[in-house]
Every structure is written in structure tokens, then in C-alpha cells.
Coordinates of N, CA, C and O in Angstrom, one line a residue:
X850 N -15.9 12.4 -25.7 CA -16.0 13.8 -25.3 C -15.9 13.9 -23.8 O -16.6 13.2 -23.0
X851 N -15.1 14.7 -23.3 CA -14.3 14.9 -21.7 C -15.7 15.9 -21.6 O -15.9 16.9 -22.2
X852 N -16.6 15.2 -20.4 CA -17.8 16.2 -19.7 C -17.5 17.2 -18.5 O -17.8 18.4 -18.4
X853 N -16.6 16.3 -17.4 CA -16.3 17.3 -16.4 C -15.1 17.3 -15.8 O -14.6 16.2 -15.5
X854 N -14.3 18.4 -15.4 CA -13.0 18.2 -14.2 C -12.9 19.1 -13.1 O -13.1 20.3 -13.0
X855 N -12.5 18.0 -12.0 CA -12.2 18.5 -10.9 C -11.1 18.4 -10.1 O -10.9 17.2 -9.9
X856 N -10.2 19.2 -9.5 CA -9.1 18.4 -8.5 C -9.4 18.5 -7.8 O -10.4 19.1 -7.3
X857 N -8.5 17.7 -7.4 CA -8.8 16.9 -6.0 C -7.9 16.9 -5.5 O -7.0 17.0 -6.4
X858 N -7.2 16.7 -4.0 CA -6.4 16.2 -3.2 C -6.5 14.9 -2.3 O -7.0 14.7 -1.2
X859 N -5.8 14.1 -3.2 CA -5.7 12.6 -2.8 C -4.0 11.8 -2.6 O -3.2 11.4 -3.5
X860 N -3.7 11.7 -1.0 CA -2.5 11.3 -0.9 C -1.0 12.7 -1.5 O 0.0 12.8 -2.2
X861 N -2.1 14.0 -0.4 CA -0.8 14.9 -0.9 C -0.3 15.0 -2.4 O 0.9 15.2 -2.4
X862 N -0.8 15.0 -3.4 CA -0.7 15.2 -4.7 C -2.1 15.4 -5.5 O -3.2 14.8 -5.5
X863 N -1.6 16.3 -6.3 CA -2.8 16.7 -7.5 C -3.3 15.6 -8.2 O -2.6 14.8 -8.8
X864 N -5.2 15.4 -7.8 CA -5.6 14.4 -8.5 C -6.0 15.0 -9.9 O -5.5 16.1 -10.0
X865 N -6.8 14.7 -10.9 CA -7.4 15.2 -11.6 C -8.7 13.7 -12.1 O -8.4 12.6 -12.5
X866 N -10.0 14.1 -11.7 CA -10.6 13.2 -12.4 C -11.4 13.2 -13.7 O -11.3 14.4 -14.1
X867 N -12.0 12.6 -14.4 CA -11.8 12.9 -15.4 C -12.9 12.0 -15.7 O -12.6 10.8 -15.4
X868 N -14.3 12.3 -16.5 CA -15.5 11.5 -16.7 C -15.2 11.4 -18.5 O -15.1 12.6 -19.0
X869 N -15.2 10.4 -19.4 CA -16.0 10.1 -20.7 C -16.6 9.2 -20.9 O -15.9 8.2 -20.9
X870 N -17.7 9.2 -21.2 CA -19.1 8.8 -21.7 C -19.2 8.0 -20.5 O -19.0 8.5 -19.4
X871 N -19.5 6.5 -20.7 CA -19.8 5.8 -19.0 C -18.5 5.7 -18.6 O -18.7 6.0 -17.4
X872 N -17.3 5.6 -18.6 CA -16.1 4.8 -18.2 C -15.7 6.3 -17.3 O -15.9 7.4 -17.7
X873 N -15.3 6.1 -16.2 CA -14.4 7.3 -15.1 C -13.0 7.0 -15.0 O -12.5 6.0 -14.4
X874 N -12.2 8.0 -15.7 CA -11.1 7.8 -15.4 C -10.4 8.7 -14.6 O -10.6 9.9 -14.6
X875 N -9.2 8.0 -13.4 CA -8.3 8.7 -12.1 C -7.5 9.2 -13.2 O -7.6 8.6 -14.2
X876 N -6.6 10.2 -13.2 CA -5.3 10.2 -13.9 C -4.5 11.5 -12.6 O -5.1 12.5 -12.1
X877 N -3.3 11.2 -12.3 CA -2.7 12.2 -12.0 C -2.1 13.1 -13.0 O -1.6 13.0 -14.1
X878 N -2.1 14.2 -12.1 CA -1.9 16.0 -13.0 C -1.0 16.4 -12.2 O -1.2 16.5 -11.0
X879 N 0.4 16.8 -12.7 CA 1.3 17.4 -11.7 C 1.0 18.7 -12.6 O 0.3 18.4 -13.5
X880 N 1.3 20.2 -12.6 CA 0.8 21.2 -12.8 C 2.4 21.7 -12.6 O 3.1 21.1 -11.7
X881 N 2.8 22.3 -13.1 CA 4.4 23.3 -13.1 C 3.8 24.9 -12.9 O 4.7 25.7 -12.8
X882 N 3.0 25.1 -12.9 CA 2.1 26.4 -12.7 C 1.9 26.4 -11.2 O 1.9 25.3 -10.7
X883 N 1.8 27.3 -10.4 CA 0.8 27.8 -9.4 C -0.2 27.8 -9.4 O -0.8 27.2 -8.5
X884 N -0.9 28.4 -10.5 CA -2.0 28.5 -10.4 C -3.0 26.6 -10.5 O -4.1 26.2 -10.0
X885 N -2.3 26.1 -11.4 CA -2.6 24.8 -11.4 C -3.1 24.2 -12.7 O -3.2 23.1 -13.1
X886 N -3.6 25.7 -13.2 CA -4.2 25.6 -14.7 C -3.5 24.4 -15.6 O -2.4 23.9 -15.6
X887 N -5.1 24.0 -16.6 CA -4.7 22.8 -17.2 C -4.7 23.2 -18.8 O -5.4 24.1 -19.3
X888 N -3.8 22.3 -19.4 CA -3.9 23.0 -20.4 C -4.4 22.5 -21.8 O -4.1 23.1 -22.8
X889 N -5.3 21.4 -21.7 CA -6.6 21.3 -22.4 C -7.8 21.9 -22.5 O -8.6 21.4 -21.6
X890 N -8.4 22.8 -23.2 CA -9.6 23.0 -22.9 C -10.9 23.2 -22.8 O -11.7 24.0 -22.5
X891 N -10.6 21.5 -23.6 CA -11.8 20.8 -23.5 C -12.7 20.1 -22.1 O -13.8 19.5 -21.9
X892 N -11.5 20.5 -21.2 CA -12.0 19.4 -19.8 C -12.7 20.8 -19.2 O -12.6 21.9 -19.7
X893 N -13.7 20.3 -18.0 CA -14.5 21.1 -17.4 C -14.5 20.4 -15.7 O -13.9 19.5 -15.1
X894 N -15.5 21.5 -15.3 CA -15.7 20.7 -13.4 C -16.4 19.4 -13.9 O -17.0 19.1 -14.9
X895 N -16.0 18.8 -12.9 CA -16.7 17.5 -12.8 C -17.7 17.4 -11.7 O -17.4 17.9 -10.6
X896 N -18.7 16.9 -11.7 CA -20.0 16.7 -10.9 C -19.5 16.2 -10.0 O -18.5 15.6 -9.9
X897 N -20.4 16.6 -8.6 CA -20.6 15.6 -7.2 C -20.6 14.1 -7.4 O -20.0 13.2 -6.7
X898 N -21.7 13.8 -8.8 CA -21.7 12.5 -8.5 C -20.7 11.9 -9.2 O -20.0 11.4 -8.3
X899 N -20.2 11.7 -10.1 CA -18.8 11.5 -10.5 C -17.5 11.7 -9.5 O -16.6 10.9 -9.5
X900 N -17.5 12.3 -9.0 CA -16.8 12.0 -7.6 C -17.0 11.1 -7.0 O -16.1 10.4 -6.9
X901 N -18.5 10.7 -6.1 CA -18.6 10.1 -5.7 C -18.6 8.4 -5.8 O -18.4 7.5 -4.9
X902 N -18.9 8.1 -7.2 CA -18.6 6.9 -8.1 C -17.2 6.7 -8.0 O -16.8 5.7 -7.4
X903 N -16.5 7.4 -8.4 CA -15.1 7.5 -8.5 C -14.7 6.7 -6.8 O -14.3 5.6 -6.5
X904 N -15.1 8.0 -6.1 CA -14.5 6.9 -4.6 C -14.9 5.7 -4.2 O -14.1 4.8 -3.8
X905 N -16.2 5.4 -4.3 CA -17.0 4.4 -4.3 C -16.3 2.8 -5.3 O -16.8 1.6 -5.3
X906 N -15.3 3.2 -6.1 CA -15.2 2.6 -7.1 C -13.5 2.1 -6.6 O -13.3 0.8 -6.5
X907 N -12.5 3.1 -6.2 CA -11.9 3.4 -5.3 C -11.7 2.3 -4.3 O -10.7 1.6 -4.2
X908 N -12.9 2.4 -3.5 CA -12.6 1.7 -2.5 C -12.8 0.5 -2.5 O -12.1 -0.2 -1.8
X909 N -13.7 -0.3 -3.3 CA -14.2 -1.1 -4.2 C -12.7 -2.1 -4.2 O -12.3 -3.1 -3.5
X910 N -11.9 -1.0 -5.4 CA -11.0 -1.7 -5.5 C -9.9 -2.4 -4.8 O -9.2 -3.4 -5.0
X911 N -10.1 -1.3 -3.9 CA -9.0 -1.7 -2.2 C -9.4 -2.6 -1.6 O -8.6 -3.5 -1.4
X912 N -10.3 -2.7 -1.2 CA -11.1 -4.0 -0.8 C -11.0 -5.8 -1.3 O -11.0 -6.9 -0.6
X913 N -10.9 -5.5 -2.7 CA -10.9 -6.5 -3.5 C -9.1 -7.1 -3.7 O -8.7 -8.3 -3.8
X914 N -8.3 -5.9 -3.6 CA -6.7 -6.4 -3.5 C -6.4 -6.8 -1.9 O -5.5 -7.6 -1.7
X915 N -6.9 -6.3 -0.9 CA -6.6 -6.4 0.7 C -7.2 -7.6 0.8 O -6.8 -8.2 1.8
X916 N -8.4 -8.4 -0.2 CA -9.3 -9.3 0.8 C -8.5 -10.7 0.9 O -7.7 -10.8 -0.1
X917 N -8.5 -11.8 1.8 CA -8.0 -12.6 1.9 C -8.6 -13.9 1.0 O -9.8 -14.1 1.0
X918 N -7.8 -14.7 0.3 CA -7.9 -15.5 -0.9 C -8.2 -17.1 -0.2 O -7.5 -17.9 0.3
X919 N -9.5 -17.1 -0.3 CA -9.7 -18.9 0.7 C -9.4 -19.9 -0.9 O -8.7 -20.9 -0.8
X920 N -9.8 -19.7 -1.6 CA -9.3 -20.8 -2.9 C -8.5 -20.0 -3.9 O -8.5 -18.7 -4.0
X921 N -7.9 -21.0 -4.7 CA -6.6 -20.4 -6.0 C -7.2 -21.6 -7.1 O -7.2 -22.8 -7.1
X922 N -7.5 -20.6 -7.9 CA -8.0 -21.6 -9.4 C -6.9 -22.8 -10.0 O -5.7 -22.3 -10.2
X923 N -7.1 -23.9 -10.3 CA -6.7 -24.8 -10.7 C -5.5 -24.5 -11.1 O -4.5 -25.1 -10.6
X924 N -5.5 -23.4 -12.1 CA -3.9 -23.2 -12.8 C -3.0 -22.7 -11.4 O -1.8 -23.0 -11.6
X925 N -3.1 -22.4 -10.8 CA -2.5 -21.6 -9.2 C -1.7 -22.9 -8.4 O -0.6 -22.9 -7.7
X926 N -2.7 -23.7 -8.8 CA -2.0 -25.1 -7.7 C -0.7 -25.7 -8.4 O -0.5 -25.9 -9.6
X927 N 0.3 -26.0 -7.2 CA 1.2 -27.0 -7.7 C 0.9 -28.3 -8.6 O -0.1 -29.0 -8.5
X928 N 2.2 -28.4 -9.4 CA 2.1 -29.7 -9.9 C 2.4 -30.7 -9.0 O 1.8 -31.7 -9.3
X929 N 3.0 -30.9 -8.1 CA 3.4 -31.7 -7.0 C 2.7 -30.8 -5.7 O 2.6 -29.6 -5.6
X930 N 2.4 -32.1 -4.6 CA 2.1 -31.5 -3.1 C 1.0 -31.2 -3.0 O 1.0 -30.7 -2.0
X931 N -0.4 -31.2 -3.5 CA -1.4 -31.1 -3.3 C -2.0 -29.9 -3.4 O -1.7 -29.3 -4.5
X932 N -2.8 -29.2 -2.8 CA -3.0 -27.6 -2.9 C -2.6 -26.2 -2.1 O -2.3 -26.5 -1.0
X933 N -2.6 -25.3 -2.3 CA -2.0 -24.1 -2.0 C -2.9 -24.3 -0.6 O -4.1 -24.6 -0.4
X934 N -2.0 -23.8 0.2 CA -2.7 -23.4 1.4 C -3.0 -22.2 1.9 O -2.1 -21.5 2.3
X935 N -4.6 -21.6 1.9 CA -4.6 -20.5 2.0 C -4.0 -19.1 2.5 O -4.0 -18.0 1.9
X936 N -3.3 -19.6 4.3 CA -3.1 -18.8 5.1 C -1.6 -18.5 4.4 O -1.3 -17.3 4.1
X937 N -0.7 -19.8 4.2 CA 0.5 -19.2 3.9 C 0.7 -18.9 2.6 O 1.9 -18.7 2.1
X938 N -0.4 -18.9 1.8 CA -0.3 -18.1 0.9 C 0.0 -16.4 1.3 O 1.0 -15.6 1.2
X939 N -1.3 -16.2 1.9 CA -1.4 -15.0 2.6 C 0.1 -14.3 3.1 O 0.7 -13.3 3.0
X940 N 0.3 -15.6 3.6 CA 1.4 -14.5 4.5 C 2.9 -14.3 3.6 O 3.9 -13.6 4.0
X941 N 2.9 -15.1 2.4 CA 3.8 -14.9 1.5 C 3.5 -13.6 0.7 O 4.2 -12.8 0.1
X942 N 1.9 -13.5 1.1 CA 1.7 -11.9 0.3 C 2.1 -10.9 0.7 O 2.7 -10.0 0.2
X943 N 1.4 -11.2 2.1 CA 2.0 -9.7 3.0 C 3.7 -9.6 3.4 O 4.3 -8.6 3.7
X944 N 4.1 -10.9 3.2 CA 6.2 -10.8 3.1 C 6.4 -9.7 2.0 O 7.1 -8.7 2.2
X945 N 5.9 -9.9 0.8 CA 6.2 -9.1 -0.7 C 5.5 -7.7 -0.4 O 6.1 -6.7 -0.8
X946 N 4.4 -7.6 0.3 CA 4.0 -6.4 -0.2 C 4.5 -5.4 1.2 O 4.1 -4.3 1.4
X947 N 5.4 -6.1 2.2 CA 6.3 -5.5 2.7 C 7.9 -5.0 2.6 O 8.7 -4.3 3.2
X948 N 7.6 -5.7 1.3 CA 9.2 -5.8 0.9 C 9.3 -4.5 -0.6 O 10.3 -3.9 -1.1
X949 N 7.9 -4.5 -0.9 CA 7.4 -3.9 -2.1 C 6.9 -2.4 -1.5 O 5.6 -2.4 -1.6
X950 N 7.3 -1.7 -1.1 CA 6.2 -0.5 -0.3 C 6.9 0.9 -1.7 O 6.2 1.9 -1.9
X951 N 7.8 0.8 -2.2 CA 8.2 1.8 -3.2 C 9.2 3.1 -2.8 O 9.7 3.9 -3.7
X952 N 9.5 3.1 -1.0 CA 10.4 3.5 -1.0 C 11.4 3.1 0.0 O 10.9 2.9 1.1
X953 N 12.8 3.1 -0.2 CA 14.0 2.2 0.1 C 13.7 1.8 2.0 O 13.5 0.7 2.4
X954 N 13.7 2.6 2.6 CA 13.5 3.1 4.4 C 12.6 2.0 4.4 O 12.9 1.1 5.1
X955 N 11.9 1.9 4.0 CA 10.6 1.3 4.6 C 10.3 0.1 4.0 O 9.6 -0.6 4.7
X956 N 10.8 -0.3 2.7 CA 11.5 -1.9 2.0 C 12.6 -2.1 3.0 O 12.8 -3.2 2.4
X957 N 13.4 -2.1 3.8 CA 14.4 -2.4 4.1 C 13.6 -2.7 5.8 O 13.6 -3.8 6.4
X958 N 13.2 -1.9 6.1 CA 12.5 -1.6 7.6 C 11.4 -3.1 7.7 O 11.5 -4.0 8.5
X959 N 10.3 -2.9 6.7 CA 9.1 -3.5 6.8 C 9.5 -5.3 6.2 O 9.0 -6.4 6.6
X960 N 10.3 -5.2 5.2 CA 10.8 -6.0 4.4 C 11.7 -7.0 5.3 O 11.7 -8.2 5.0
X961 N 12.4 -6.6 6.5 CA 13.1 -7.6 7.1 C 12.4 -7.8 8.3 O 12.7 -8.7 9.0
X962 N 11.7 -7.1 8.5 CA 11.2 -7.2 10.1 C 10.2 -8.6 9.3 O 10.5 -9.7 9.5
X963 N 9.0 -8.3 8.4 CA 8.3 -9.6 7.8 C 9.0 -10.3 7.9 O 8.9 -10.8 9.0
X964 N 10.2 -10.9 6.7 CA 10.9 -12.0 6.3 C 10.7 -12.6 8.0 O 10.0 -13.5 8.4
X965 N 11.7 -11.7 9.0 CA 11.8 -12.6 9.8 C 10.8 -13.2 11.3 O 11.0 -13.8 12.4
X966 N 9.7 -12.5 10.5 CA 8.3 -12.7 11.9 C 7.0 -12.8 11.5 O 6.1 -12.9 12.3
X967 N 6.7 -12.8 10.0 CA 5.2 -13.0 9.5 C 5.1 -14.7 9.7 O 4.1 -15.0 10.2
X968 N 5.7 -15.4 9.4 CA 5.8 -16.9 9.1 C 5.1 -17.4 10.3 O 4.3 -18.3 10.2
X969 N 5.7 -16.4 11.8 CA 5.4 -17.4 12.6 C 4.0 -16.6 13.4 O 3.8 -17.2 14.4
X970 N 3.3 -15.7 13.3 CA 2.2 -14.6 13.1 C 1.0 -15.6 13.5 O 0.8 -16.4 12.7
X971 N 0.5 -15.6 14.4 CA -0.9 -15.8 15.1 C -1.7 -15.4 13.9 O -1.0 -14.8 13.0
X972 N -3.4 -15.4 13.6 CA -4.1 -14.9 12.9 C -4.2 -13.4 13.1 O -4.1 -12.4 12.4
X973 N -4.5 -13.7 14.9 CA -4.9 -12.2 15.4 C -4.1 -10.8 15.2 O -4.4 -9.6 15.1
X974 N -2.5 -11.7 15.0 CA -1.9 -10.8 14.5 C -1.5 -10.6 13.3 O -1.0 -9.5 12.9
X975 N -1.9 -11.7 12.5 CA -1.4 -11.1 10.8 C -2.5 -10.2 11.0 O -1.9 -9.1 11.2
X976 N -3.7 -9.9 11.0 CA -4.9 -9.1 10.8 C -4.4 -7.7 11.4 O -4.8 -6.7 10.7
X977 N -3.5 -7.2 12.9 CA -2.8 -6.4 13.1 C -1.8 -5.7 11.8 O -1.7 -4.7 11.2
X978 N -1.4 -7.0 11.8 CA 0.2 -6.1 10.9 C -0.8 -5.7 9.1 O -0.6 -4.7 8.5
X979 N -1.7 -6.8 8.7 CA -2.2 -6.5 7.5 C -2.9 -4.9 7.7 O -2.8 -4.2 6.7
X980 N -3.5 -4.4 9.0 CA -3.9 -3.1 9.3 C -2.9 -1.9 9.0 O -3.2 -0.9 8.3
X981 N -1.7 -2.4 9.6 CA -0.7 -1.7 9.3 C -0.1 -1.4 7.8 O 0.4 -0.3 7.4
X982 N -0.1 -2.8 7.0 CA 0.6 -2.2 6.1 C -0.5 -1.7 4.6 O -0.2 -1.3 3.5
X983 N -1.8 -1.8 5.2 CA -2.4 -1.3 4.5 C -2.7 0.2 4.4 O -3.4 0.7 3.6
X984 N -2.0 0.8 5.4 CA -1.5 2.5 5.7 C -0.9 2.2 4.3 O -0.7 1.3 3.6
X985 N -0.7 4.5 4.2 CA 0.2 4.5 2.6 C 1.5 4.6 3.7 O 1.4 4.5 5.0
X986 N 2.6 4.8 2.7 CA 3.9 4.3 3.1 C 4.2 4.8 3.8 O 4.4 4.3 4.9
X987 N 4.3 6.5 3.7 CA 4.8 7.7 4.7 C 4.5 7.5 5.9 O 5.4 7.6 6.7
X988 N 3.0 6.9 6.1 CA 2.4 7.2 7.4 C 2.9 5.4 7.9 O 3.4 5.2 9.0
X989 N 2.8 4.5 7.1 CA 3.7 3.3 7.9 C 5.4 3.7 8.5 O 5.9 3.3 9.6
X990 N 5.7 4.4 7.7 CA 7.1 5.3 8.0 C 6.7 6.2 9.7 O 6.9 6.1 11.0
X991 N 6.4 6.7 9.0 CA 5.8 8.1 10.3 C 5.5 7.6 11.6 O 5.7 8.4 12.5
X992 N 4.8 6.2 11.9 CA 4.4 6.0 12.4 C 5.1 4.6 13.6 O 5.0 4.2 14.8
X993 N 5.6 4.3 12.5 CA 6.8 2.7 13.1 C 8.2 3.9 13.4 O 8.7 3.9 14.6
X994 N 8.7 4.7 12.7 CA 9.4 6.0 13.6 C 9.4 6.3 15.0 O 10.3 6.6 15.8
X995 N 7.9 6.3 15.2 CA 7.4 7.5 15.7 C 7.0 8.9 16.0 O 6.7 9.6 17.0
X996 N 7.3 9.0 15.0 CA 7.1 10.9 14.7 C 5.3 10.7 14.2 O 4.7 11.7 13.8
X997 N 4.8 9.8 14.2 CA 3.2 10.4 14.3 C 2.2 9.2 15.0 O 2.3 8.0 14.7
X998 N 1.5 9.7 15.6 CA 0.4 9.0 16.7 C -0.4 8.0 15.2 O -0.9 8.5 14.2
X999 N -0.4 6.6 15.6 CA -1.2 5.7 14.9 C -2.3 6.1 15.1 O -2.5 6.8 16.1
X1000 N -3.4 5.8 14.1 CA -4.5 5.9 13.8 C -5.0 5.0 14.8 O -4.4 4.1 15.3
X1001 N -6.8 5.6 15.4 CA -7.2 4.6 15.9 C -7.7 3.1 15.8 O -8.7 3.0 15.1
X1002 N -7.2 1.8 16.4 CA -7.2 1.1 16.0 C -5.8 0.3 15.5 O -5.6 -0.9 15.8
X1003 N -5.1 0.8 15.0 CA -3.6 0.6 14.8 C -2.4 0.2 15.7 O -1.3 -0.3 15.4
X1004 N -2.7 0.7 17.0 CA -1.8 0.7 18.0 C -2.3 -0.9 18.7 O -3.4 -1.4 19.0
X1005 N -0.9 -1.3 18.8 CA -1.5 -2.5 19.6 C 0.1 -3.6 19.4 O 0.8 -3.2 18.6
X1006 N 0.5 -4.6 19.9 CA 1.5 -5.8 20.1 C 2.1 -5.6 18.9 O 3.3 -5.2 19.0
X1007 N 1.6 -5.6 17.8 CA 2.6 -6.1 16.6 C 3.2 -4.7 16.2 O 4.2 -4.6 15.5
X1008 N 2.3 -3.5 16.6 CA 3.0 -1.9 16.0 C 4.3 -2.0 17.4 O 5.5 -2.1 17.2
X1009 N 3.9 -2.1 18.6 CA 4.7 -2.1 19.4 C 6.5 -2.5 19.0 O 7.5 -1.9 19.1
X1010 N 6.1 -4.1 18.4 CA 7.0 -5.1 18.3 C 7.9 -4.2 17.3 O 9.0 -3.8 17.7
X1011 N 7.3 -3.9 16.0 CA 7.5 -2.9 15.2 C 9.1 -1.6 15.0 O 10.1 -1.3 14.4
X1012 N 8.2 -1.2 16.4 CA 9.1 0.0 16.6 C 9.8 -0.1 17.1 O 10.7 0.8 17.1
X1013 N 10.0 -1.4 18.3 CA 11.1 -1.6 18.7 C 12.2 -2.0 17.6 O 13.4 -1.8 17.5
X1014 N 11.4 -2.6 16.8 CA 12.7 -3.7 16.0 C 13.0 -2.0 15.2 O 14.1 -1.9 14.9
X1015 N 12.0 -0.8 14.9 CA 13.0 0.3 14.2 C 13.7 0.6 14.8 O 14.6 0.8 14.0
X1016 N 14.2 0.7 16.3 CA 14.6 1.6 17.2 C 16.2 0.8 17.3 O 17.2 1.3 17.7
X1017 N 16.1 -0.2 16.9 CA 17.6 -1.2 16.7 C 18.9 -1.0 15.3 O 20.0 -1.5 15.1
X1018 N 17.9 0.0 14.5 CA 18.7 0.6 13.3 C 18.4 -0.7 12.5 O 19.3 -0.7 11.7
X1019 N 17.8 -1.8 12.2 CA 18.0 -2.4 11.5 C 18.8 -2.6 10.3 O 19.4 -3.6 10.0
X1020 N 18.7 -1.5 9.6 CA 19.8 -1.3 8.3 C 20.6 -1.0 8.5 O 21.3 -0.7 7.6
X1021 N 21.1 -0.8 9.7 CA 22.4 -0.2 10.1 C 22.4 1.4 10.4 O 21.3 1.8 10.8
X1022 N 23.6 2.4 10.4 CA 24.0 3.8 10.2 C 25.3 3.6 9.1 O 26.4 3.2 9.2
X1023 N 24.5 3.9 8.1 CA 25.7 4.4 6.8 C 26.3 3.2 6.9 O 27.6 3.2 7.0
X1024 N 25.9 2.4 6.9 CA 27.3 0.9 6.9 C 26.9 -0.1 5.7 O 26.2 -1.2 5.9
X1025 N 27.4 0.5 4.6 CA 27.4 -0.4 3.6 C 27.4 -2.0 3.7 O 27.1 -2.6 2.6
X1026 N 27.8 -2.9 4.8 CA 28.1 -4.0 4.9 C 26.7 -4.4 5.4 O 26.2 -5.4 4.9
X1027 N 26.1 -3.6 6.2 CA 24.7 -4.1 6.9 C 23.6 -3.9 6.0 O 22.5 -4.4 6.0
X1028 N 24.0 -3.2 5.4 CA 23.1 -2.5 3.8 C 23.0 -4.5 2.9 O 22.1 -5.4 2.6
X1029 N 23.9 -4.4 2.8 CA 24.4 -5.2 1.7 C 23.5 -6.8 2.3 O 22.8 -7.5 1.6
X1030 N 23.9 -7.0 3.5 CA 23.7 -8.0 4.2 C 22.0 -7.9 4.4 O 21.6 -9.0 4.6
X1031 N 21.0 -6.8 4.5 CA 19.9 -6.6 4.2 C 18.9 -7.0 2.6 O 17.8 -7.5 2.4
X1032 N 20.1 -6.4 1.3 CA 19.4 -6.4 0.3 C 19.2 -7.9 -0.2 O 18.5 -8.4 -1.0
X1033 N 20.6 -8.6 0.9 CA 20.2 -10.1 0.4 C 19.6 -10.6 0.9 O 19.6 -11.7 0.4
X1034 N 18.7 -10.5 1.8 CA 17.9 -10.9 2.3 C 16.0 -10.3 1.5 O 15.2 -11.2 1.4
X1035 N 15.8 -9.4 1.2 CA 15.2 -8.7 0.5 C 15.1 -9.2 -0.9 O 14.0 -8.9 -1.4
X1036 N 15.8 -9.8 -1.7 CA 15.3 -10.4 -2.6 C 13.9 -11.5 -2.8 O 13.4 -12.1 -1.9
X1037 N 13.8 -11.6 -3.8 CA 12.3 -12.1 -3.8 C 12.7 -13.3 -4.5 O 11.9 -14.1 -4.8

């Protein structure tokens, strides 16, 4: 039995959360209405605290995908060569999840600038760039652009490095051949 609902606005889109019995479920609600109306009507407001578990739970989870991995369980390790090395594990992560951001500008942008500069990344600075790409995409967009003031804390050598490498067109202007010469690089 659905006890309470509330929206919310989370990342510029209709949240809808959504409490039954112990388990809290996130679900997004796009709405074709104005008004927003839903059209179950069994769901209700949802409590303060149910919200608050929800974020709490939230961030929880962000936490636990961002944190840095010092060991890899047995099955993880090569058959040959000994064991995974933590750091360049890491930094094979943060290559993919720059190459993985979900829209094309910013896979092509964050995706080749990684490939060709995480490898060789100081600590001090993977911990920079991991700041960065742990922004949502828009605002990694928005912000390596420049059309919006980084957050505090964000600004610093590697956002610099960044925006210069945007400011060289990396993908080119409309040139299929620089396109092409990027996506091969971009593969995984």
C-alpha cells in the first residue's frame, strides 16, 4: 500500500517519491499536464521524514560509487601479473566514466581530454579532475565552456587545463573526419 507522495525537483526534472511499507522508492514522473496531476489515486503527500531518508540514502549511495577501491576481491585479479593496482585501476575508472557522461559534447570533450592526460595525473590532481566529473553533465558542460562560474572549490590547474584543451575545438567544427578520428579513440 503506497502511504505518501511528493514532488520534488531534483536535477531540473519531475521527481516523484514514493514510500511502501519499509522499502523508499525514487521513480521519475514526467507529467504531459501542467498542472502535474498524477494519475493514480492511491498515492498521497509524502512525509518530511521520508524525504529525508530518501536523501540521506541518496547520498549514501554517491558516496559508495565515487569512493576509491584500495582492494578487488580475488575473482577481480588477473590470471597472470600479480594483482590489480589500485590507483590505475582508478584511473581506468575515471577514463570510462569520462567517456560515459550520456551526452555526445561532453563524451567526446571529457572522453579525449582523459584518454590523453588521466594516465599521467599526479594524485592531487586526479582528486581535482574526480571533483569535476563528479558534477552532473550540464554543469561539467557549462562550466569547461565557460558559460558558468565553477562551484567553489572546483576551480583550480586541471579545470584550467580543461578549458583550454575546450577552447581548441577538440572535435573539430562540423568535420566529419575529426569526428570520426575522435570516436576511434573513444571506444572502450
Amino acid at each position: 500500500m503506497i502511504q505518501r507522495f511528493r514532488f520534488g525537483v531534483q536535477q531540473g526534472r519531475r521527481v516523484a517519491f514514493t514510500q511502501r511499507k519499509s522499502s523508499h522508492l525514487l521513480r521519475s514522473f514526467f507529467s504531459d499536464k501542467a498542472s502535474g496531476t498524477i494519475t493514480d489515486e492511491n498515492e498521497l503527500p509524502m512525509s518530511d521524514f521520508a524525504v529525508a531518508v530518501a536523501r540521506a540514502r541518496d547520498i549514501e549511495l554517491r558516496e559508495k560509487h565515487h569512493a576509491f577501491i584500495e582492494e578487488y576481491p580475488e575473482s577481480a585479479q588477473p590470471d597472470v601479473g600479480g594483482k590489480v593496482d589500485p590507483l590505475y585501476a582508478h584511473k581506468k575508472k575515471l577514463i570510462y566514466r569520462s567517456k560515459q557522461r550520456g551526452w555526445l559534447e561532453v563524451d567526446l570533450l571529457m572522453g579525449s581530454w582523459a584518454e590523453d592526460n588521466v594516465m599521467s595525473l599526479s594524485e592531487d590532481e586526479l582528486k581535482q579532475y574526480e571533483n569535476i566529473i563528479n558534477q552532473e553533465t550540464l554543469d561539467i558542460f557549462n562550466i569547461v565552456t565557460k558559460q558558468m562560474e565553477p562551484p567553489v572549490g572546483l576551480d583550480g590547474p586541471i579545470l584550467q587545463r580543461l578549458q583550454e584543451y575546450a577552447l581548441t575545438s577538440p572535435a573539430g567544427v562540423a568535420d566529419p573526419k575529426k569526428y570520426s578520428e575522435i570516436k576511434k579513440k573513444m571506444s572502450n
